[in-house]
Short mmCIF file of C-alpha atoms in Angstrom, two decimals:
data_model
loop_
_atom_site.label_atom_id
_atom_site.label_comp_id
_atom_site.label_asym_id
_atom_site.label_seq_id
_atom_site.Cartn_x
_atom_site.Cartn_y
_atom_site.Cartn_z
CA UNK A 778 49.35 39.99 58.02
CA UNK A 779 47.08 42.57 59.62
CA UNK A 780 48.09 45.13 62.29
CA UNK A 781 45.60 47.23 64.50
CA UNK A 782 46.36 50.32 66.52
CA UNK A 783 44.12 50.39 68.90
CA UNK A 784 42.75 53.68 70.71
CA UNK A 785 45.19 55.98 69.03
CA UNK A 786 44.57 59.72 68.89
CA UNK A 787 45.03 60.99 65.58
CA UNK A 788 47.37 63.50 64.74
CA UNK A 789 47.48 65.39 61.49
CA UNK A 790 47.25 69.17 61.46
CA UNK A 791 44.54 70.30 58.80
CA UNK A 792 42.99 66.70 58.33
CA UNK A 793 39.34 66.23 59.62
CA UNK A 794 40.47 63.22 61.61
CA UNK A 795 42.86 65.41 63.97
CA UNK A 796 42.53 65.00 67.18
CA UNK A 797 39.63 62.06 67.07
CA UNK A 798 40.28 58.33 69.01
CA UNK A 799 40.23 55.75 66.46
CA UNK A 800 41.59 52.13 66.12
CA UNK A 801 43.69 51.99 62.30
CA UNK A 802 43.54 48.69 60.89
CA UNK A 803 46.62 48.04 58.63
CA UNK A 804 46.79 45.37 56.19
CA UNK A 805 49.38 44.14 53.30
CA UNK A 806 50.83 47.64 54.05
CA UNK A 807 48.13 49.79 53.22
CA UNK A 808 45.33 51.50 55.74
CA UNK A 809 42.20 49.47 55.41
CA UNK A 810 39.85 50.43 57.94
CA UNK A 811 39.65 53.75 60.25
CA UNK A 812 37.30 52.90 62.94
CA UNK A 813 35.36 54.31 66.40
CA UNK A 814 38.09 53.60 68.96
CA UNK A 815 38.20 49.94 70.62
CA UNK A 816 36.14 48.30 68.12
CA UNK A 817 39.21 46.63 66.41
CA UNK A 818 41.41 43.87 67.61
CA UNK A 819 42.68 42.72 64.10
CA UNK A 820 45.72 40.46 63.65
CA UNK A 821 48.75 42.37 66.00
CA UNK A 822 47.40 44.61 67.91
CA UNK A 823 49.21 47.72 69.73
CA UNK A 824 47.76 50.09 72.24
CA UNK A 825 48.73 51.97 75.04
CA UNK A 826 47.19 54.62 77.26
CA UNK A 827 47.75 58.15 75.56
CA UNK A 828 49.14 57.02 72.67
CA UNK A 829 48.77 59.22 69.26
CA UNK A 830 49.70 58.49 65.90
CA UNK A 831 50.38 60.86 63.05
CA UNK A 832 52.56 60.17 59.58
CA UNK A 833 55.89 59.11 59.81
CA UNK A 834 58.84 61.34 60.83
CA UNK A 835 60.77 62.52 58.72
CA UNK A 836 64.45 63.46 59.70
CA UNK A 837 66.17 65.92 57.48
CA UNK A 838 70.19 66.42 58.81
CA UNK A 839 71.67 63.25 59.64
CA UNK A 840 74.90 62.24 59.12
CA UNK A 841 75.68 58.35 58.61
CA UNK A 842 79.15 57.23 58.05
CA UNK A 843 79.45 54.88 55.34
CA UNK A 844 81.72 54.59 53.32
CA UNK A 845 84.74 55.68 54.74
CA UNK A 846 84.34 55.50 58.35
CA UNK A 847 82.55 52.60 59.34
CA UNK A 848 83.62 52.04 62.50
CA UNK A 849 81.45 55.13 63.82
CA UNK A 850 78.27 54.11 62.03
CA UNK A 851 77.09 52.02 59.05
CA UNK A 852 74.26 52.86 56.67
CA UNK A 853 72.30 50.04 58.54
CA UNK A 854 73.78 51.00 62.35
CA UNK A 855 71.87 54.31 61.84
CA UNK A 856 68.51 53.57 59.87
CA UNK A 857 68.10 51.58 63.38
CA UNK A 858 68.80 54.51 65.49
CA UNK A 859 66.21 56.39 62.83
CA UNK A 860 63.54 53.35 63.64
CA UNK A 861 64.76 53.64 67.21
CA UNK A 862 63.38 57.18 67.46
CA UNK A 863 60.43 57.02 65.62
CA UNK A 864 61.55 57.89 62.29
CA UNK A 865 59.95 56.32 58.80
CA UNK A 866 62.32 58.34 56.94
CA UNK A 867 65.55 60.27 56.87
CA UNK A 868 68.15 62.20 54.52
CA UNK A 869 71.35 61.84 54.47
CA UNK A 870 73.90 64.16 54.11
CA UNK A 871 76.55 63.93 51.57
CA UNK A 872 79.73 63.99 53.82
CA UNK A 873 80.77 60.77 53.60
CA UNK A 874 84.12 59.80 52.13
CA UNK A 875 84.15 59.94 49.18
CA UNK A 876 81.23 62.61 49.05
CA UNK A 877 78.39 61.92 47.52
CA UNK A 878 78.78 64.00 44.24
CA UNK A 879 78.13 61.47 41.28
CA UNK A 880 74.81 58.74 40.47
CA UNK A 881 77.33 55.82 41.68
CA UNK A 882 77.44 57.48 45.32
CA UNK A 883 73.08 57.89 45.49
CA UNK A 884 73.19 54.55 44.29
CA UNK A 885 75.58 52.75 47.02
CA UNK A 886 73.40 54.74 49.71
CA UNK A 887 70.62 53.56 48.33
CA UNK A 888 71.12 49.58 47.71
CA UNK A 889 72.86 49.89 51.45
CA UNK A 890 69.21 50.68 52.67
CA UNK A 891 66.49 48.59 50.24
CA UNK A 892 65.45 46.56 52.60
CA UNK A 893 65.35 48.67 55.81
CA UNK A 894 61.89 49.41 57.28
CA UNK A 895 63.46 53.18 57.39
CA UNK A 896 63.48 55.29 53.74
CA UNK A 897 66.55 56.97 53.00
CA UNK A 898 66.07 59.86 51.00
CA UNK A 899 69.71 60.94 49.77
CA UNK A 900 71.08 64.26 49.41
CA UNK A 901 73.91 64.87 47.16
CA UNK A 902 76.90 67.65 46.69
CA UNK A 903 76.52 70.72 45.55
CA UNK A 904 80.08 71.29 45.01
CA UNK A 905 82.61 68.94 43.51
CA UNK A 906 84.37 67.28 46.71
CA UNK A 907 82.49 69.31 48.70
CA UNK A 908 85.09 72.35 48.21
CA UNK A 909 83.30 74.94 47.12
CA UNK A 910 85.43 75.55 43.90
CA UNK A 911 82.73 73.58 40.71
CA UNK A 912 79.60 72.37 41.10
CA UNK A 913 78.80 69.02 40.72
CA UNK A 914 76.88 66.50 38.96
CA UNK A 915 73.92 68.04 40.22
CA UNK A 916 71.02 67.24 37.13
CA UNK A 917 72.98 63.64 36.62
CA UNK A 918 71.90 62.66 40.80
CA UNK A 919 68.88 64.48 40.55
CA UNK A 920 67.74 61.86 37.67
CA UNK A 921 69.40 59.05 40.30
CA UNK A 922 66.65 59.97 42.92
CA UNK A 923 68.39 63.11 44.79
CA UNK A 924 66.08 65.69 45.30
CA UNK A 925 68.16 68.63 47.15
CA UNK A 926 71.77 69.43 47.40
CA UNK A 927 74.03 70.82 50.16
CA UNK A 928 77.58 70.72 51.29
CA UNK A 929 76.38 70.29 54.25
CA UNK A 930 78.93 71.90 57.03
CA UNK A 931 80.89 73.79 54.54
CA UNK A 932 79.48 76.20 53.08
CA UNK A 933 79.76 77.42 49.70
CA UNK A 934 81.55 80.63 50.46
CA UNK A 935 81.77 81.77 46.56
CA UNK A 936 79.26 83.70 45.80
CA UNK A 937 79.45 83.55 42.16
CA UNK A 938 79.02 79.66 42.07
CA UNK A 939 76.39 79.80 45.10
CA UNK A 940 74.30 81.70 42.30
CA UNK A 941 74.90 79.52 39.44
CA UNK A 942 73.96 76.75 41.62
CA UNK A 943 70.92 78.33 42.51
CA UNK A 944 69.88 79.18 38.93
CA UNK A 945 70.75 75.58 37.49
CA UNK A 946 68.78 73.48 39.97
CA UNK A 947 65.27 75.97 39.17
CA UNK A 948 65.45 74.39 35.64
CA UNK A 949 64.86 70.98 36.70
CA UNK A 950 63.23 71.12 40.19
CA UNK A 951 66.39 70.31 42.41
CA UNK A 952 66.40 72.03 46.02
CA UNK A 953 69.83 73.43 47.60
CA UNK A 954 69.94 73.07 51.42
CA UNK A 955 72.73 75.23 53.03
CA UNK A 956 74.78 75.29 56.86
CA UNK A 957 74.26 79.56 56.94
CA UNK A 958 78.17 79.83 58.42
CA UNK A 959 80.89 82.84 57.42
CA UNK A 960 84.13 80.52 57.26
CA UNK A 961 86.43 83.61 57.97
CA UNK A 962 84.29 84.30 61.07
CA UNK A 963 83.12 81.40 62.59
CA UNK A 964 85.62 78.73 61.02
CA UNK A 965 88.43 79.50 64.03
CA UNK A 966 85.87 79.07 66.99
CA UNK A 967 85.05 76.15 69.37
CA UNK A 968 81.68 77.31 71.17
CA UNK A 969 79.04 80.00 70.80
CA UNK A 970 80.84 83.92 71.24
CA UNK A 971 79.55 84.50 74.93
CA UNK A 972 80.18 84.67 78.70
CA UNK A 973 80.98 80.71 78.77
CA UNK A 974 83.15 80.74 76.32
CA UNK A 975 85.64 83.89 77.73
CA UNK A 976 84.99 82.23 81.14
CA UNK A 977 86.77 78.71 79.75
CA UNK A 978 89.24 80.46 77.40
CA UNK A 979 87.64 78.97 74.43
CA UNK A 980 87.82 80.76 71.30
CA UNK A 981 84.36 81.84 70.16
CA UNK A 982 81.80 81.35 66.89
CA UNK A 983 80.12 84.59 66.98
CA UNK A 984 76.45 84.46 65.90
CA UNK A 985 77.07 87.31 63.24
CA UNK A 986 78.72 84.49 61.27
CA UNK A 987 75.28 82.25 60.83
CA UNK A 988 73.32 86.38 60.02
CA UNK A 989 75.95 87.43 57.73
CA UNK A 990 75.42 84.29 55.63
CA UNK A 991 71.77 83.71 55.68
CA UNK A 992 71.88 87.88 54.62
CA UNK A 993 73.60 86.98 51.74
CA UNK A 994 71.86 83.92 51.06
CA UNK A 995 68.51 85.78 50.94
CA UNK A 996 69.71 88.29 48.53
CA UNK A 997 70.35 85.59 45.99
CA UNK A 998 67.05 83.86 46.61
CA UNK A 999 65.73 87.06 45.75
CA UNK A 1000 67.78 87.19 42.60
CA UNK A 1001 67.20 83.89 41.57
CA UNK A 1002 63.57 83.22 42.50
CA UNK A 1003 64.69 80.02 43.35
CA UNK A 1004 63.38 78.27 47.14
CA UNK A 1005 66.45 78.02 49.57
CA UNK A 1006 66.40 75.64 52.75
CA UNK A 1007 68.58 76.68 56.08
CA UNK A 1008 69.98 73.82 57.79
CA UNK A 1009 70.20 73.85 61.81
CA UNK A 1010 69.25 77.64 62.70
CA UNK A 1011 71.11 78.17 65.66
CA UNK A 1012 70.39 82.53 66.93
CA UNK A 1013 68.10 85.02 67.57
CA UNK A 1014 69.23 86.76 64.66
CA UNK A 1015 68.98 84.16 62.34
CA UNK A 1016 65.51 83.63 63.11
CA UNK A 1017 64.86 87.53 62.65
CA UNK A 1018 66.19 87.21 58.90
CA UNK A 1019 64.09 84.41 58.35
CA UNK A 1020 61.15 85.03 59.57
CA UNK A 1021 61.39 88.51 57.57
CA UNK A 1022 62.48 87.12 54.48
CA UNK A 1023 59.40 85.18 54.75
CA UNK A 1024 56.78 88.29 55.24
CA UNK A 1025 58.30 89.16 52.04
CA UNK A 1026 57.34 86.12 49.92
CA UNK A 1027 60.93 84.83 50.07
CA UNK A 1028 60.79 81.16 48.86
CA UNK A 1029 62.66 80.00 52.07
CA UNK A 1030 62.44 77.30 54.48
CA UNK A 1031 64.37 76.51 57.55
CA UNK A 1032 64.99 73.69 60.28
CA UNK A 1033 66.52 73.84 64.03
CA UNK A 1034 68.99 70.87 65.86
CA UNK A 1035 66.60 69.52 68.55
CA UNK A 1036 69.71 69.76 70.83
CA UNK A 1037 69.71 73.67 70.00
CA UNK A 1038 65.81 73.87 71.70
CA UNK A 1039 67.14 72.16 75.16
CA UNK A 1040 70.01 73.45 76.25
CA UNK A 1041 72.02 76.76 76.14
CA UNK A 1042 76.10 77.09 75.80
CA UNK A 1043 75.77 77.64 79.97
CA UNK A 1044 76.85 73.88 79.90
CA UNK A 1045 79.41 74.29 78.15
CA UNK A 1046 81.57 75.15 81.95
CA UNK A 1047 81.54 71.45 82.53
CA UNK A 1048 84.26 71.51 79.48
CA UNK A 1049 82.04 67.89 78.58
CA UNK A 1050 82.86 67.29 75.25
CA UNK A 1051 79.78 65.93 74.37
CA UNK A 1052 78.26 69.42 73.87
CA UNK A 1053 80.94 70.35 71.48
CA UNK A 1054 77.86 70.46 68.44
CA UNK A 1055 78.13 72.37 64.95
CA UNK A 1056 76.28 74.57 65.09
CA UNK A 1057 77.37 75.06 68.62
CA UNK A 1058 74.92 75.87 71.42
CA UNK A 1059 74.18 79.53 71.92
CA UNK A 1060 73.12 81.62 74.71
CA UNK A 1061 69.61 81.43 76.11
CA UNK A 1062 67.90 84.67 74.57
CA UNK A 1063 68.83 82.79 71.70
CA UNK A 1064 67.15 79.22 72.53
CA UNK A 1065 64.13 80.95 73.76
CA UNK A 1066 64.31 82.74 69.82
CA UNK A 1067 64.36 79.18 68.91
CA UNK A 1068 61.21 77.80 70.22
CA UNK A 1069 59.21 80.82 69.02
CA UNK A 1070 60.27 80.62 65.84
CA UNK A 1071 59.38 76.80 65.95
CA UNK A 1072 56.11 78.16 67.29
CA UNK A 1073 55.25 80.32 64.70
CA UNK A 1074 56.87 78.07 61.91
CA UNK A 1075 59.55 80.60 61.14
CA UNK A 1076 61.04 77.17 61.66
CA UNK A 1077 60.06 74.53 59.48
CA UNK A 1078 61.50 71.45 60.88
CA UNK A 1079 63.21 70.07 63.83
CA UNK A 1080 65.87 67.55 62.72
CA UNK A 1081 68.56 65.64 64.80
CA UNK A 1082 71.56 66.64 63.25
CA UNK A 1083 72.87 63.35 63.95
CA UNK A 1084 76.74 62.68 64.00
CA UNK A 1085 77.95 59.81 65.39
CA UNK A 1086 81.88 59.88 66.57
CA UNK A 1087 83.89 57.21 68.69
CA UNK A 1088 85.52 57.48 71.81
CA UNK A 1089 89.45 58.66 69.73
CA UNK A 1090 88.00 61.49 68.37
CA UNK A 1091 85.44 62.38 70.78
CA UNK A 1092 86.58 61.83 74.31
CA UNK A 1093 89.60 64.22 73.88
CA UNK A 1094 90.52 67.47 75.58
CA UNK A 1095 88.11 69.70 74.45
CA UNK A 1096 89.88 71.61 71.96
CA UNK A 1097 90.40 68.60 70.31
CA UNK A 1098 87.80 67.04 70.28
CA UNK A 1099 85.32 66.39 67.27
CA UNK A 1100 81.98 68.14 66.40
CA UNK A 1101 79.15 66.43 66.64
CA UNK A 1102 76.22 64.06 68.74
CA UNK A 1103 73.99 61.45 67.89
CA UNK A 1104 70.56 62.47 68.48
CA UNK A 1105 68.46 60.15 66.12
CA UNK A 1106 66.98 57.65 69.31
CA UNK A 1107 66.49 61.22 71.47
CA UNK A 1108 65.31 63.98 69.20
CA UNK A 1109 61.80 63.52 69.68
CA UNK A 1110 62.00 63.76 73.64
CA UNK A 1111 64.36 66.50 73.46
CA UNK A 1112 62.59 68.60 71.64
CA UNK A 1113 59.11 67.75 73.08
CA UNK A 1114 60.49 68.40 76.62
CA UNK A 1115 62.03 71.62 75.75
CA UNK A 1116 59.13 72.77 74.08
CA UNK A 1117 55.92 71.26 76.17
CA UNK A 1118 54.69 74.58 77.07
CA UNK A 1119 55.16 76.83 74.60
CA UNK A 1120 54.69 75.07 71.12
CA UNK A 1121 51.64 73.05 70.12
CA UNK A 1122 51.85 69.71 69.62
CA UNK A 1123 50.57 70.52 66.23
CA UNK A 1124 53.31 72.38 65.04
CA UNK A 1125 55.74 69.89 67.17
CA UNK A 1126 54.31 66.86 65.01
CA UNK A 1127 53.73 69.48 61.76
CA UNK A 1128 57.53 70.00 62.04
CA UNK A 1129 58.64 66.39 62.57
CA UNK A 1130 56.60 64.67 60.18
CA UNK A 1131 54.66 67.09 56.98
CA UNK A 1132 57.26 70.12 57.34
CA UNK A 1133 60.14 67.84 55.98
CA UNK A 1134 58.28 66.64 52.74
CA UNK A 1135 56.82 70.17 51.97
CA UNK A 1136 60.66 71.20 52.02
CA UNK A 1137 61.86 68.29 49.27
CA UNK A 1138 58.84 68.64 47.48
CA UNK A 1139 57.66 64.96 48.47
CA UNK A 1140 54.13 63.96 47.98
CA UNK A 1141 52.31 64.71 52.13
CA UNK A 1142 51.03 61.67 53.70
CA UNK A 1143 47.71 60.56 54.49
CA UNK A 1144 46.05 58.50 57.24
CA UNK A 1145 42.96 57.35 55.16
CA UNK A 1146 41.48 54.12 54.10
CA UNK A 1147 43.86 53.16 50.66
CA UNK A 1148 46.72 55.30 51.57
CA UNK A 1149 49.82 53.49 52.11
CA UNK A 1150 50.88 53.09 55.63
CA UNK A 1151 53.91 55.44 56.59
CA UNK A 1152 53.22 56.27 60.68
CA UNK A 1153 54.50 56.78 63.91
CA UNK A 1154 53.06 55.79 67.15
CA UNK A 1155 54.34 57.84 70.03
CA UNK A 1156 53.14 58.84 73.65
CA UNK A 1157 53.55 62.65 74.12
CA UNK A 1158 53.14 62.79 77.83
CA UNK A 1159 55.17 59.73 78.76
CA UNK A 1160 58.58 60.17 80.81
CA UNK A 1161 60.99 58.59 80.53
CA UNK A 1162 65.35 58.14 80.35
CA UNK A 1163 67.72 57.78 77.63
CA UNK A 1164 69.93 54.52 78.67
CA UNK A 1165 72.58 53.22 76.90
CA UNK A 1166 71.01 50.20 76.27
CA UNK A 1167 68.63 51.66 74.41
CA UNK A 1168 70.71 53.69 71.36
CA UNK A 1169 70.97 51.76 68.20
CA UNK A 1170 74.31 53.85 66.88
CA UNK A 1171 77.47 52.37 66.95
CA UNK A 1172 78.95 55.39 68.55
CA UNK A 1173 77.70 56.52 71.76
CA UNK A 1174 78.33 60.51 71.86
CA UNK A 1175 75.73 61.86 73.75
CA UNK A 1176 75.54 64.19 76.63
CA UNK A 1177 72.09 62.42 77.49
CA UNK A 1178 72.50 59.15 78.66
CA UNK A 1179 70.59 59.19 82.24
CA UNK A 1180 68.69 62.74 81.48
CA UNK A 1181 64.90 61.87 81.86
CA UNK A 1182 62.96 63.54 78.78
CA UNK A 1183 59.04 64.07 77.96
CA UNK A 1184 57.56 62.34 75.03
CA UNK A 1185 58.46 59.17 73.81
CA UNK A 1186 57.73 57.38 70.66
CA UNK A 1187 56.50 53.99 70.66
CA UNK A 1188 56.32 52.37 67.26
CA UNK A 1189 57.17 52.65 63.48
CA UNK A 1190 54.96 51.36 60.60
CA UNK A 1191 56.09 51.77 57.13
CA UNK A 1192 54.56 49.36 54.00
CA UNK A 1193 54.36 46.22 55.41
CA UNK A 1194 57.11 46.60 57.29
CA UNK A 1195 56.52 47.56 61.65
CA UNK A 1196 59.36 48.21 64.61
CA UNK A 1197 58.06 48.65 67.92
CA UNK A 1198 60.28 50.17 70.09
CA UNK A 1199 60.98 48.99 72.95
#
């Protein structure tokens, strides 16, 4: 079966084809023809005024929540929010219960998703149970298909094993992947340190908690020689370390939240619980931070940080209630709409869909004739509104629902395999 995309604008940063109209013809899963725009109507066609398509997004931080709580999300519940949003291909973060610390866990993951249209790339532990005490299994899953390690929102506050770690994976290739957090300052706190937060009587995660960590962090990198990836960047000062760490020839790489581009924690006085996030939403001098380091790719990536919750543990007073949004079918608006004017789309689409692979060390794709087809159609300009109707997740914790956004994608091809969304 053949599929044409008609009149698409091509978008990959560095390739000679950037930026040129052309109609991709698509066939048995591969590209097989590249031609002048409107000259192919091949098999199913899709096309759409101001439509672009560039390689498949890659999503870096989500959380699914099989096995062990189900009734939030399945494996298969969220590879359809990923399709949903535009994504070819996401990894998964190893909080699931049981964590994923041994082959058997990579392999459940992975036989959960075989025949989804979305890749799951799977991370696993770096710590045994995710506590920070032995590391794991780490060379056994790396020969099961993981290719980085993280305990994801815990971090690994030992600095003696954070090193070993570090030094063990450089021997075979593995990547760690680490939430920059001091437990024993930011562990106690509901919502960014700041204004809002004294205003509400909320207790407060100070931003010294994600600097102090990433500090340390970079000291062992530098010890070790071996590359380190920072999850979810959340403050100005964060973004200083980084982007210093990386005039020095640090072997770092780092991603933000979408969520943490749009808004600041000045929402937070409408105590909704929805914005209760991990890392939590910080002050505007920091968000504006945010999208200039995405701008100058002291950011790497943008990823969704997706966490899906239901209604018991999420609509609860707010003290209660549980970190975490689902931002899989939204992350692409929210972060083109909070970014439209100050970050190319180049480095918007660089950080959705080639940053990701360059930080796992996956092989970049292509849009030529012979590659294998692995793209996303989307429509930057288009406006439009999140409705509940349209999220894919079993849970529905989102602050968005009804918020009108900028940039919307449109379509998903991977193999022979297409989704268009609707």
């Amino acid at each position: 079966m053949e599929l044409t995309l008609s009149n698409v604008c091509i978008r990959l940063p560095g390739s000679p084809l950037n930026g040129s109209q052309r109609d991709i013809v698509i066939a048995d899963g591969r590209i097989t023809e590249i031609a002048a725009a409107g000259t192919q109507r091949r098999g199913e066609v899709l096309t759409g005024k101001g439509w672009e398509v560039s390689p498949g997004w890659f999503d870096l931080h989500v959380h699914f929540r099989e096995p062990g709580d189900e009734q939030k999300e399945t494996i298969q519940d969220g590879l359809n929010a990923a399709q949903q949003g535009g994504f070819s291909r996401v990894l998964l973060m190893p909080s699931t219960n049981p964590p994923i610390e041994h082959p058997s866990g990579l392999a459940f993951a992975q036989n959960r998703a075989a025949q989804h249209l979305v890749a799951l790339e799977v991370a696993g532990c770096i710590s045994t149970g995710r506590q920070g005490k032995e590391l794991a299994e780490l060379y056994d899953m790396y020969q099961a298909g993981a290719r980085v390690f993280t305990d994801d929102q815990r971090p690994v506050g030992d600095t003696g094993l954070m090193t070993r770690a570090l030094d063990y994976v450089r021997n075979f290739g593995g990547r760690l992947m680490v939430y920059p957090e001091d437990a024993f300052l930011g562990s106690l706190g509901q919502v960014n340190e700041g204004v809002p937060a004294t205003l509400s009587g909320m207790k407060g995660m100070p931003a010294i908690a994600e600097a102090v960590m990433i500090a340390r962090d970079l000291q062992l990198v530098e010890y070790t020689g071996t590359p380190l990836h920072f999850s979810t960047i959340s403050s100005r000062t964060g973004v200083a370390l980084i982007r210093a760490a990386k005039k020095r020839g640090l072997p770092v790489t780092a991603d933000v939240a979408a969520y943490s581009l749009l808004d600041n924690d000045s929402v937070l006085e409408r105590f909704d619980s929805h914005y209760k996030v991990k890392p939590p939403l910080r002050g505007e001098d920091d968000r504006q931070a945010l999208i200039e380091g995405l701008s100058d790719g002291t950011l790497d990536a943008v990823a969704s940080n997706h966490r899906p919750e239901d209604i018991e543990h999420k609509q609860l007073e707010f003290s209660l209630a549980a970190y975490g949004m689902i931002g899989l079918e939204s992350a692409f608006g929210v972060a083109r709409t909070a970014t439209k004017d100050k970050v190319p789309l180049d480095r918007l689409i660089d950080a959705f869909a080639i940053a990701p692979r360059k930080v796992l060390g996956l092989e970049l794709p292509r849009i030529e004739v012979g590659a294998e087809a692995e793209l996303t159609v989307y429509a930057p300009d288009d406006t439009w509104s999140l409705q509940a109707d349209h999220l894919r997740s079993r849970s529905r914790n989102t602050p968005y629902i009804g918020r009108q956004f900028t940039g919307k994608p449109v379509a998903v091809v991977r193999g022979k395999a297409h989704y268009r969304i609707p």
